[in-house]
Coordinates of C-alpha atoms in Angstrom, one line a residue:
X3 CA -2.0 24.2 -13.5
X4 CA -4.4 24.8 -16.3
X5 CA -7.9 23.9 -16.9
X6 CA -10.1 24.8 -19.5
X7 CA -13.4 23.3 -19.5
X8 CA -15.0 21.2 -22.8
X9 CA -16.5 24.1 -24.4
X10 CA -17.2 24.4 -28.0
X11 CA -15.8 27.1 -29.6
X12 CA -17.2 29.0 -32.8
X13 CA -13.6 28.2 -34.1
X14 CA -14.5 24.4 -33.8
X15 CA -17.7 24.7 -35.2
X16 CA -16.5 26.7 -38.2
X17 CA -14.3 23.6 -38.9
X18 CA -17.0 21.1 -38.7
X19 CA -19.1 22.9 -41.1
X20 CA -16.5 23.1 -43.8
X21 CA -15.1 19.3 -43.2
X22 CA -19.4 18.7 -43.7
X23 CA -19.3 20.6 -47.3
X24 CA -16.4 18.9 -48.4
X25 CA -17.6 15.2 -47.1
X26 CA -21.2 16.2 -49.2
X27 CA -23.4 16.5 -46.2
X28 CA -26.5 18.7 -46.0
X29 CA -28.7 19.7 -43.2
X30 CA -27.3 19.9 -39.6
X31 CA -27.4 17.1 -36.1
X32 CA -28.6 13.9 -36.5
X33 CA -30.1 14.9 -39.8
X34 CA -26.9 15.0 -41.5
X35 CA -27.4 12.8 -45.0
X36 CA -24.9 12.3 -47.5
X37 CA -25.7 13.9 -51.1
X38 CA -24.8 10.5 -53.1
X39 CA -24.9 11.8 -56.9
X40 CA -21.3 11.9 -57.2
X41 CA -20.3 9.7 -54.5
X42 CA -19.0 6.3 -54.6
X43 CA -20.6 3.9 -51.6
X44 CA -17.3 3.6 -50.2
X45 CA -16.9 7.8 -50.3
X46 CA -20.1 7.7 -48.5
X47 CA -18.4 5.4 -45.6
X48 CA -15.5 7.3 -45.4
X49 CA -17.7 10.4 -44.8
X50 CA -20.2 8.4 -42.5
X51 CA -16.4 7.3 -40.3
X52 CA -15.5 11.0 -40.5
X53 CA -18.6 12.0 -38.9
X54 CA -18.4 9.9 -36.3
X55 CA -15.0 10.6 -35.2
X56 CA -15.9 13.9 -34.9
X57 CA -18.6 13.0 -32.8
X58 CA -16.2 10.6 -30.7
X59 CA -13.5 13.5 -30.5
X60 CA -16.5 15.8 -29.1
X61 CA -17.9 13.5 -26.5
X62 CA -21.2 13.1 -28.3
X63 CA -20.4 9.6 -28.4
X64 CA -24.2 8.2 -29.4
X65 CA -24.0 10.4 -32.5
X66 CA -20.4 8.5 -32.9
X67 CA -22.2 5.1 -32.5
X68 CA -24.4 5.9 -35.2
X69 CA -21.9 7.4 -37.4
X70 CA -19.9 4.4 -37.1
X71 CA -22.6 2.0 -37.9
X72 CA -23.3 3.5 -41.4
X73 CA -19.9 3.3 -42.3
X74 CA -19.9 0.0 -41.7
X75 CA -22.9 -0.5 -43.7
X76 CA -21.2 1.0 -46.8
X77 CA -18.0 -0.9 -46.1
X78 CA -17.4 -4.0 -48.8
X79 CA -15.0 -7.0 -47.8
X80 CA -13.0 -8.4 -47.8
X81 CA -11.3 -5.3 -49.0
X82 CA -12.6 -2.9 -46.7
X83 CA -11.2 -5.5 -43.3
X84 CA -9.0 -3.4 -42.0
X85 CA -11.4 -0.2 -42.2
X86 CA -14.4 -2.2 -40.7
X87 CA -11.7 -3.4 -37.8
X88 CA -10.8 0.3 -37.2
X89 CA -14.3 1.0 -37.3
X90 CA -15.3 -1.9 -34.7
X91 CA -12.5 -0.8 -32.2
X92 CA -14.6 2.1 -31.8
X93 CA -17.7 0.8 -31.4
X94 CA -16.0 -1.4 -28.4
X95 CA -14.6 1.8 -26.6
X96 CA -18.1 3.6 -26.8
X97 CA -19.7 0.3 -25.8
X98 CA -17.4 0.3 -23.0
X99 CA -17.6 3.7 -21.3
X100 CA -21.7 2.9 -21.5
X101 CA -21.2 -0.4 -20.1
X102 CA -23.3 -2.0 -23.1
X103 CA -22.0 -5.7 -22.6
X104 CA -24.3 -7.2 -25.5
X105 CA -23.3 -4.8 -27.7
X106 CA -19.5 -5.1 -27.0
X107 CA -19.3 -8.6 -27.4
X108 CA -21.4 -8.7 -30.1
X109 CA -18.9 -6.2 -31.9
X110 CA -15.8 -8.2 -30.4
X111 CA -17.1 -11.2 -31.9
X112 CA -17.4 -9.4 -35.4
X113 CA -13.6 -8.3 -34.8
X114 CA -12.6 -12.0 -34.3
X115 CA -14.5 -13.4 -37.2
X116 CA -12.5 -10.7 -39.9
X117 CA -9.1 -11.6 -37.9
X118 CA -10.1 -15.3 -38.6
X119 CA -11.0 -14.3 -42.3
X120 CA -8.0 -12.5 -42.6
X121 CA -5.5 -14.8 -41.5
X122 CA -7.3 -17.9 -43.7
X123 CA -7.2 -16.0 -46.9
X124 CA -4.0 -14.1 -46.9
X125 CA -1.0 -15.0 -48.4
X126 CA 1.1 -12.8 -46.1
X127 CA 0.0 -11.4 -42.4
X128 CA 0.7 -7.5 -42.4
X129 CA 2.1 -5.3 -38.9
X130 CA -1.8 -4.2 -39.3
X131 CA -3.0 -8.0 -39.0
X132 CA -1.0 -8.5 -36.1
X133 CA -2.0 -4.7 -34.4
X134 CA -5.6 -5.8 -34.7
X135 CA -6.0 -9.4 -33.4
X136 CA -3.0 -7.9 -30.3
X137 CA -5.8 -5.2 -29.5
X138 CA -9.0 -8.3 -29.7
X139 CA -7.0 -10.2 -27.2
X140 CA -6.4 -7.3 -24.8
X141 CA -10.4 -7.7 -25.3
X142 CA -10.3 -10.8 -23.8
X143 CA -8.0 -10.2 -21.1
X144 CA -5.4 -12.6 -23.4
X145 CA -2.9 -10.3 -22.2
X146 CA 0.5 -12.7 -22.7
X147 CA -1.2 -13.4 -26.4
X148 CA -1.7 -9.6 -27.1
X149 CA 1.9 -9.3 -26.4
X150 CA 2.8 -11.5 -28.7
X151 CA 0.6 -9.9 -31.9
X152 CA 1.6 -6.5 -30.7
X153 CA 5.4 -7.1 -30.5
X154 CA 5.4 -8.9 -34.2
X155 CA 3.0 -5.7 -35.2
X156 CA 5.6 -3.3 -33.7
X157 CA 9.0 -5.1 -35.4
X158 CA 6.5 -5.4 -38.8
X159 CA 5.7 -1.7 -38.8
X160 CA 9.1 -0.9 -38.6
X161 CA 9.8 -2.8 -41.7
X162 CA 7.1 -1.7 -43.5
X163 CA 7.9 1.9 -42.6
X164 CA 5.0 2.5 -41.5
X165 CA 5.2 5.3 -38.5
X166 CA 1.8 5.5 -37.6
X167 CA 1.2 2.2 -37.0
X168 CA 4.6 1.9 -34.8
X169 CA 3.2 5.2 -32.7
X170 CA 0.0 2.9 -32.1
X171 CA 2.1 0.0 -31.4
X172 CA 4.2 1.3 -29.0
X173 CA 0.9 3.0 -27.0
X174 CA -0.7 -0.5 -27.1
X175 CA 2.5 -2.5 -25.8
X176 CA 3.3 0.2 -23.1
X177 CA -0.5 -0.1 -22.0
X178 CA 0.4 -4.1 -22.1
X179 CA 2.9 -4.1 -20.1
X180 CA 0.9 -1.4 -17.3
X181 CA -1.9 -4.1 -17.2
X182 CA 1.1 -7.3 -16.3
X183 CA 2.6 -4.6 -14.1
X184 CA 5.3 -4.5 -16.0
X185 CA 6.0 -0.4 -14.9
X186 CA 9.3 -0.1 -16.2
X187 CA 9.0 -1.9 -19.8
X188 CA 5.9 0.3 -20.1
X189 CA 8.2 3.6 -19.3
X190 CA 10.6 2.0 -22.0
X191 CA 7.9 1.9 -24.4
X192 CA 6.9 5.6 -23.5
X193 CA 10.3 6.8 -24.0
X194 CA 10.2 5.4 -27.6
X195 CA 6.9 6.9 -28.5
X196 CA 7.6 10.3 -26.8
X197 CA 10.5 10.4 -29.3
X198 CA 8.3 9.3 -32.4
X199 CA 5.8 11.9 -31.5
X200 CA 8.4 14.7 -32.0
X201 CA 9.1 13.5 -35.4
X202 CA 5.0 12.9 -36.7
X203 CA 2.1 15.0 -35.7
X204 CA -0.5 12.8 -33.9
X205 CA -2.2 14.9 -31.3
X206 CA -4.3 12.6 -30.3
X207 CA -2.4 10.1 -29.9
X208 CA -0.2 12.4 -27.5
X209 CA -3.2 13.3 -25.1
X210 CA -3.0 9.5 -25.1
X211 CA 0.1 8.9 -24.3
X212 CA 0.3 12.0 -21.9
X213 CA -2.4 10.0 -20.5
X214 CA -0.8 6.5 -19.9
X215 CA 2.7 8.5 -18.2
X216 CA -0.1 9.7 -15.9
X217 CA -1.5 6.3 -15.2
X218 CA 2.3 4.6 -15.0
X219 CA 3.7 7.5 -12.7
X220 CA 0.6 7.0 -10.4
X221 CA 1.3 3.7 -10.2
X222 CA 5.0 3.8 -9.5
X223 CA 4.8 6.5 -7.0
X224 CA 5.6 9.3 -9.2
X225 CA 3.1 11.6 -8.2
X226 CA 4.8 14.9 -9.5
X227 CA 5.4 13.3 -12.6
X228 CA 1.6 12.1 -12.6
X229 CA 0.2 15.7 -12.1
X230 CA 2.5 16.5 -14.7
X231 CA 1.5 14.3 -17.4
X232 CA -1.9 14.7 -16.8
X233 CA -1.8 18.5 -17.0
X234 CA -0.3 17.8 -20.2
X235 CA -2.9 15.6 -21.7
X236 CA -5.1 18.4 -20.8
X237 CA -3.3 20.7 -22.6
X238 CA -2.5 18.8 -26.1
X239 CA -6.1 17.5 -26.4
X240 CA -7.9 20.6 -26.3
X241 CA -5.2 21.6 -28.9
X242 CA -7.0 19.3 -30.9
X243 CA -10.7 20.7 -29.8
X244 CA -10.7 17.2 -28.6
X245 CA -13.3 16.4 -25.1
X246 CA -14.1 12.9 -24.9
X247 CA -11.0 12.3 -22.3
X248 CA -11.2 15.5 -20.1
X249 CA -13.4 13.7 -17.5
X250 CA -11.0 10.9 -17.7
X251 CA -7.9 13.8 -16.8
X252 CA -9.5 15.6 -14.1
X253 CA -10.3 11.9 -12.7
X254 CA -6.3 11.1 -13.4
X255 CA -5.8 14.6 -11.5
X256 CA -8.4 14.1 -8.9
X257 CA -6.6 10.9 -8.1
X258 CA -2.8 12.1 -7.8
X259 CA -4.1 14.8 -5.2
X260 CA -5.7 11.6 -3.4
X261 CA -3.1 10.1 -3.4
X262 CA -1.0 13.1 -2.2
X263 CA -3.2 13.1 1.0
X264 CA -5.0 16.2 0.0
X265 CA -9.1 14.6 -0.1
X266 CA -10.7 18.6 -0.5
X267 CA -9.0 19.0 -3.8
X268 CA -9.5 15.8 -5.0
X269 CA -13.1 16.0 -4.4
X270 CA -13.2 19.1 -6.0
X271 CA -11.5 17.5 -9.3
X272 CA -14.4 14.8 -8.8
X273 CA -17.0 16.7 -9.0
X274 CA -15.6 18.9 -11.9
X275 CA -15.3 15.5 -13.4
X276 CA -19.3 15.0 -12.8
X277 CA -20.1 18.4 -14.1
X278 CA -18.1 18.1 -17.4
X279 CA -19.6 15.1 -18.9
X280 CA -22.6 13.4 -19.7
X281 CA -23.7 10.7 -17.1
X282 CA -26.2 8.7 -19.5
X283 CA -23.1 8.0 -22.1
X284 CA -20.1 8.1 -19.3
X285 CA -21.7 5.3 -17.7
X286 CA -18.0 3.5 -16.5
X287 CA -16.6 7.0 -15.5
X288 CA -19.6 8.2 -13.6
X289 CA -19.1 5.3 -11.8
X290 CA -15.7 5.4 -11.0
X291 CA -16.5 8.8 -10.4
X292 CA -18.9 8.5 -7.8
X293 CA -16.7 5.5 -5.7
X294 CA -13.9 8.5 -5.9
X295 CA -16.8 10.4 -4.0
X296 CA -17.9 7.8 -1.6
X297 CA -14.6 6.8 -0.9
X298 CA -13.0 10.4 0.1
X299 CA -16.1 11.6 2.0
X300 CA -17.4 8.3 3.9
X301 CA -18.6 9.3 6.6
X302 CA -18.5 5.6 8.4
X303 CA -14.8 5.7 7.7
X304 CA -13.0 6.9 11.4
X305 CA -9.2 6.7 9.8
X306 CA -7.4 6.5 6.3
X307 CA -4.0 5.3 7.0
X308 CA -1.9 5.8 3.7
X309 CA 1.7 4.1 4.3
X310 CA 3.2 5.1 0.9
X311 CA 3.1 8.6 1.0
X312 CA 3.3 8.5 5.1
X313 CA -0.2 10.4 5.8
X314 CA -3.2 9.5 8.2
X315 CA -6.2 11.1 7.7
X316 CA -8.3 11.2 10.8
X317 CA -12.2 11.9 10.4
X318 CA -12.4 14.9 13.0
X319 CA -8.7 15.9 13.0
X320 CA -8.1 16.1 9.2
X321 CA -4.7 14.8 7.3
X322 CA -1.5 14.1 9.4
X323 CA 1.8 14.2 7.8
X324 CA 4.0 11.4 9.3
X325 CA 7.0 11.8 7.0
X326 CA 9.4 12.4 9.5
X327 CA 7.4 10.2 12.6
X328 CA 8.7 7.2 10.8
X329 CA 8.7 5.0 14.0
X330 CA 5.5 6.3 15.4
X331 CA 3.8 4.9 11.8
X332 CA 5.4 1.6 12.2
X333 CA 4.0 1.1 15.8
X334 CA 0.5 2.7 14.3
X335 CA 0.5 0.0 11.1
X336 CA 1.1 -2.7 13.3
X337 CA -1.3 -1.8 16.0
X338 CA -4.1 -1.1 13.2
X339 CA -3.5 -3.9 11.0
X340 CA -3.9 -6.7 14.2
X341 CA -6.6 -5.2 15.5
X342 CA -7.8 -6.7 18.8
X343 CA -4.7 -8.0 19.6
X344 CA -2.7 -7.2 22.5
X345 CA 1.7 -6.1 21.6
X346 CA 3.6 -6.0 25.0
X347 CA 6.9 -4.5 25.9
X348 CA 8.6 -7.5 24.3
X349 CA 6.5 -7.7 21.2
X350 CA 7.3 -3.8 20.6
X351 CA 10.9 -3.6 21.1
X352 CA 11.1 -7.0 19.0
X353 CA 8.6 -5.8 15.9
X354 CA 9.6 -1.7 15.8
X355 CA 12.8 -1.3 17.1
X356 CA 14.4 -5.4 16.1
X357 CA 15.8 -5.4 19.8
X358 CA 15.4 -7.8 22.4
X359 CA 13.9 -5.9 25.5
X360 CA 15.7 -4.0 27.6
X361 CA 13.5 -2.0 30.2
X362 CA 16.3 0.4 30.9
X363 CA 16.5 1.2 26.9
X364 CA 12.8 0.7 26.3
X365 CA 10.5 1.2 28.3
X366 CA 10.8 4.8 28.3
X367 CA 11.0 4.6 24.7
X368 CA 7.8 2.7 24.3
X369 CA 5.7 5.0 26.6
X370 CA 7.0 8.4 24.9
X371 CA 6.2 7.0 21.2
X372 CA 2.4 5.7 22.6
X373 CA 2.2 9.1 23.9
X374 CA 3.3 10.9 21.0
X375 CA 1.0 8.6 18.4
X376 CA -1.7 8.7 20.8
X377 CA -1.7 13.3 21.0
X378 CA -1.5 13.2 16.7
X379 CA -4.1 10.4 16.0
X380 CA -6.7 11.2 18.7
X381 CA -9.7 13.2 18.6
X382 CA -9.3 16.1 21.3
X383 CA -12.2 15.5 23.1
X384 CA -11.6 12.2 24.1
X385 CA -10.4 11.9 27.5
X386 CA -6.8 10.3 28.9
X387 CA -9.2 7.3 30.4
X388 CA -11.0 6.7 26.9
X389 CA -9.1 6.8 23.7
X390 CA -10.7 5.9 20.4
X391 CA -7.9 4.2 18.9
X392 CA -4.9 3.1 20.6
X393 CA -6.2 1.2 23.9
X394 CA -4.3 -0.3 27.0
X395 CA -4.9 -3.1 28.5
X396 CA -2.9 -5.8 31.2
X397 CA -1.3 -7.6 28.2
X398 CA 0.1 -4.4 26.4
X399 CA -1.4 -2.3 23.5
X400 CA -4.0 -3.0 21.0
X401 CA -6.1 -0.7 18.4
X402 CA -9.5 -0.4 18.8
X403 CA -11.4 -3.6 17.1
X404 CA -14.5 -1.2 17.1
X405 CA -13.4 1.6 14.6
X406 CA -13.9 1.8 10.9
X407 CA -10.3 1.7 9.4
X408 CA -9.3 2.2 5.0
X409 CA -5.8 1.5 3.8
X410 CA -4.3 3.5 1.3
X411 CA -7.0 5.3 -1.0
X412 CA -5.8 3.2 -4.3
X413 CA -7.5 3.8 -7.8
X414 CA -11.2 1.7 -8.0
X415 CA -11.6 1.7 -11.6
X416 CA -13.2 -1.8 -10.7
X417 CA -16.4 0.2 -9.4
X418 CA -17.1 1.1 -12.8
X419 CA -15.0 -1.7 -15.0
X420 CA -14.5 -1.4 -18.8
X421 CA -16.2 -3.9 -21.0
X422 CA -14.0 -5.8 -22.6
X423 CA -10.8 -4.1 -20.4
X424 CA -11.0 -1.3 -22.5
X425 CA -11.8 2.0 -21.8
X426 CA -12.6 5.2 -24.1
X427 CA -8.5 6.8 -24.2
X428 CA -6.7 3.5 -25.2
X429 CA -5.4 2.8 -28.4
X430 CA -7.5 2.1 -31.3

């Protein structure tokens, strides 16, 4: 598995200089200023949008936000609507990962009011019409109504032959269909942009995409696939000397090895995840960042019990694979998740085994499974006469009330929620 880290190589800067003299820009940083004597004001904006997608592409994303801004300033509608709309979707995204609410709804609100414009003064609505008010209802959570715009978009680009637009149709509809859990349509949507990609060059879009399989396979259970998407995103985007995802792609990674049951290497892709990007910008992923953290290493927590992928993770004992214990984890989910109360004989051959009780058959069944669950799950030193977690009473079997359980480590991207359920790697 490869990881290269979001350095900026001479190579990168050599490019940025040259794209600078051919844009007209002198001076260096923030004091970059267009030379206007032979520019036109919308040359200028294009130049001001180039400079801040470069910014955007390398992570500086406050140097993007201003960038932006004075491309919008140049911009002249109503013929410049569908520039200023491209321009706005990145002004959401960056409002989004610094979890600026104002500011994103004051920029989604601008988005609407053009849509509006648009669709009261045009003759004809375009696949780009459609693309944009799809993506401001995603904005709003309007996810059925996105649908809509975004299929008409992607049957309109087709007709229009317009490939790039399809790519960023089919990247916005298969993210559609992730947020309505809709897994499979998504993978359906995948399939068709994976096949697009190998015809046009869009790198970025790729990472993105590489991206979204990560998200989709993590979802579905697909963990090998996950890693492998995810390694791949890695790999395309700094093809492009592109950073502004990476932290999102060692969180995607961290979270496929927390998933797999193994927390010491997910924490490790956490904190990698920390180190590699800047915490006053990353606002949302810092967050989600540092729930990862608390959640992996809480020290309150006594037991993870992870019925998926079949692992218990026990505070003092570590992970326990339970693959091939299936009926010991049945008894163990069923004792945990009714907590306090008491399961019998009766009650256990009924609920695990789907038998009526038979104390020839299962009594000594029941007392060798206890036995077995109780030498995996608890701590050595506790004693035969005082277990922590599975405890005996006159009316049968019950799990400790007292103990701090967690279900299945799931994604919390709700820790650190995107403003306007966006965040910086979808589709713009």
């Amino acid at each position: 598995m490869q990881i290269v880290g979001g350095q900026e190589s001479g190579t990168s800067n050599q490019k940025e200089s040259a794209s600078l003299d051919v844009l007209g820009f002198v001076g260096s940083g923030e004091g970059l200023i267009p030379t206007q004597d032979n520019l036109t004001k919308l040359e200028v904006g294009k130049a001001y949008y180039q400079l801040g997608k470069l910014h955007y592409d390398k992570a500086d994303l406050n140097k993007a936000e201003v960038n932006f801004l004075k491309a919008i300033d140049c911009a002249e509608c109503p013929q410049d609507n569908y520039r200023v709309l491209k321009i706005l979707s990145f002004l959401i995204r960056i409002a989004a990962e610094k979890l600026e609410d104002e500011k994103a709804e004051k920029y989604i609100s601008h988005s609407e009011a053009i849509v509006n414009d648009l669709q009261e003064n045009l003759g004809s609505l375009s696949a780009e019409y459609f693309y944009y008010s799809g993506l401001i209802k995603s904005y709003r959570t309007d996810f059925d109504g996105a649908y809509q715009d975004l299929d008409l978009s992607y049957n309109k680009s087709k007709e229009e032959n317009d490939p790039d637009l399809h790519s960023k149709c089919l990247l916005a509809l298969a993210n559609n269909a992730f947020n309505r859990g809709q897994f499979e349509l998504s993978l359906e949507y995948m399939g068709q942009l994976d096949n697009l990609l190998k015809i046009i060059n869009k790198e970025y879009l790729g990472g993105s995409m590489h991206m979204t399989y990560g998200k989709i396979h993590m979802a579905t259970g697909n963990i090998e696939a996950s890693l492998k998407h995810f390694n791949l995103a890695n790999i395309t985007l700094q093809n492009k000397k592109c950073w502004n995802l990476y932290g999102y792609i060692l969180l995607g990674i961290g979270q496929v090895q927390k998933v797999k049951g193994d927390y010491d290497r997910a924490t490790l892709y956490y904190n990698l995840a920390k180190q590699a990007v800047d915490s006053t910008t990353f606002k949302r992923l810092t967050n989600v960042l540092d729930a990862e953290i608390h959640e992996v290493n809480d020290s309150s927590v006594d037991i993870y019990l992870d019925r998926n992928n079949r692992k218990v993770k026990e505070k003092n004992i570590g992970v326990i694979d339970f693959k091939h214990r299936f009926v010991l984890l049945e008894i163990l989910f069923l004792l945990a998740k009714n907590r306090g109360s008491f399961f019998d004989k009766e009650d256990l051959a009924r609920e695990i085994w789907k038998d009526e009780y038979n104390p020839l058959i299962h009594d000594k069944l029941i007392y060798t499974s206890i036995s077995r669950l109780r030498k995996l799950i608890e701590p050595k030193d506790n004693s035969n006469t005082k277990r922590k977690y599975i405890i005996r009473g006159k009316d049968g079997y019950t799990f400790n009330p007292d103990v701090k359980i967690r279900y299945q480590m799931e994604t919390k991207l709700t820790a650190g929620k995107a403003v306007a359920n966006v965040d910086i790697s979808s589709p713009v």
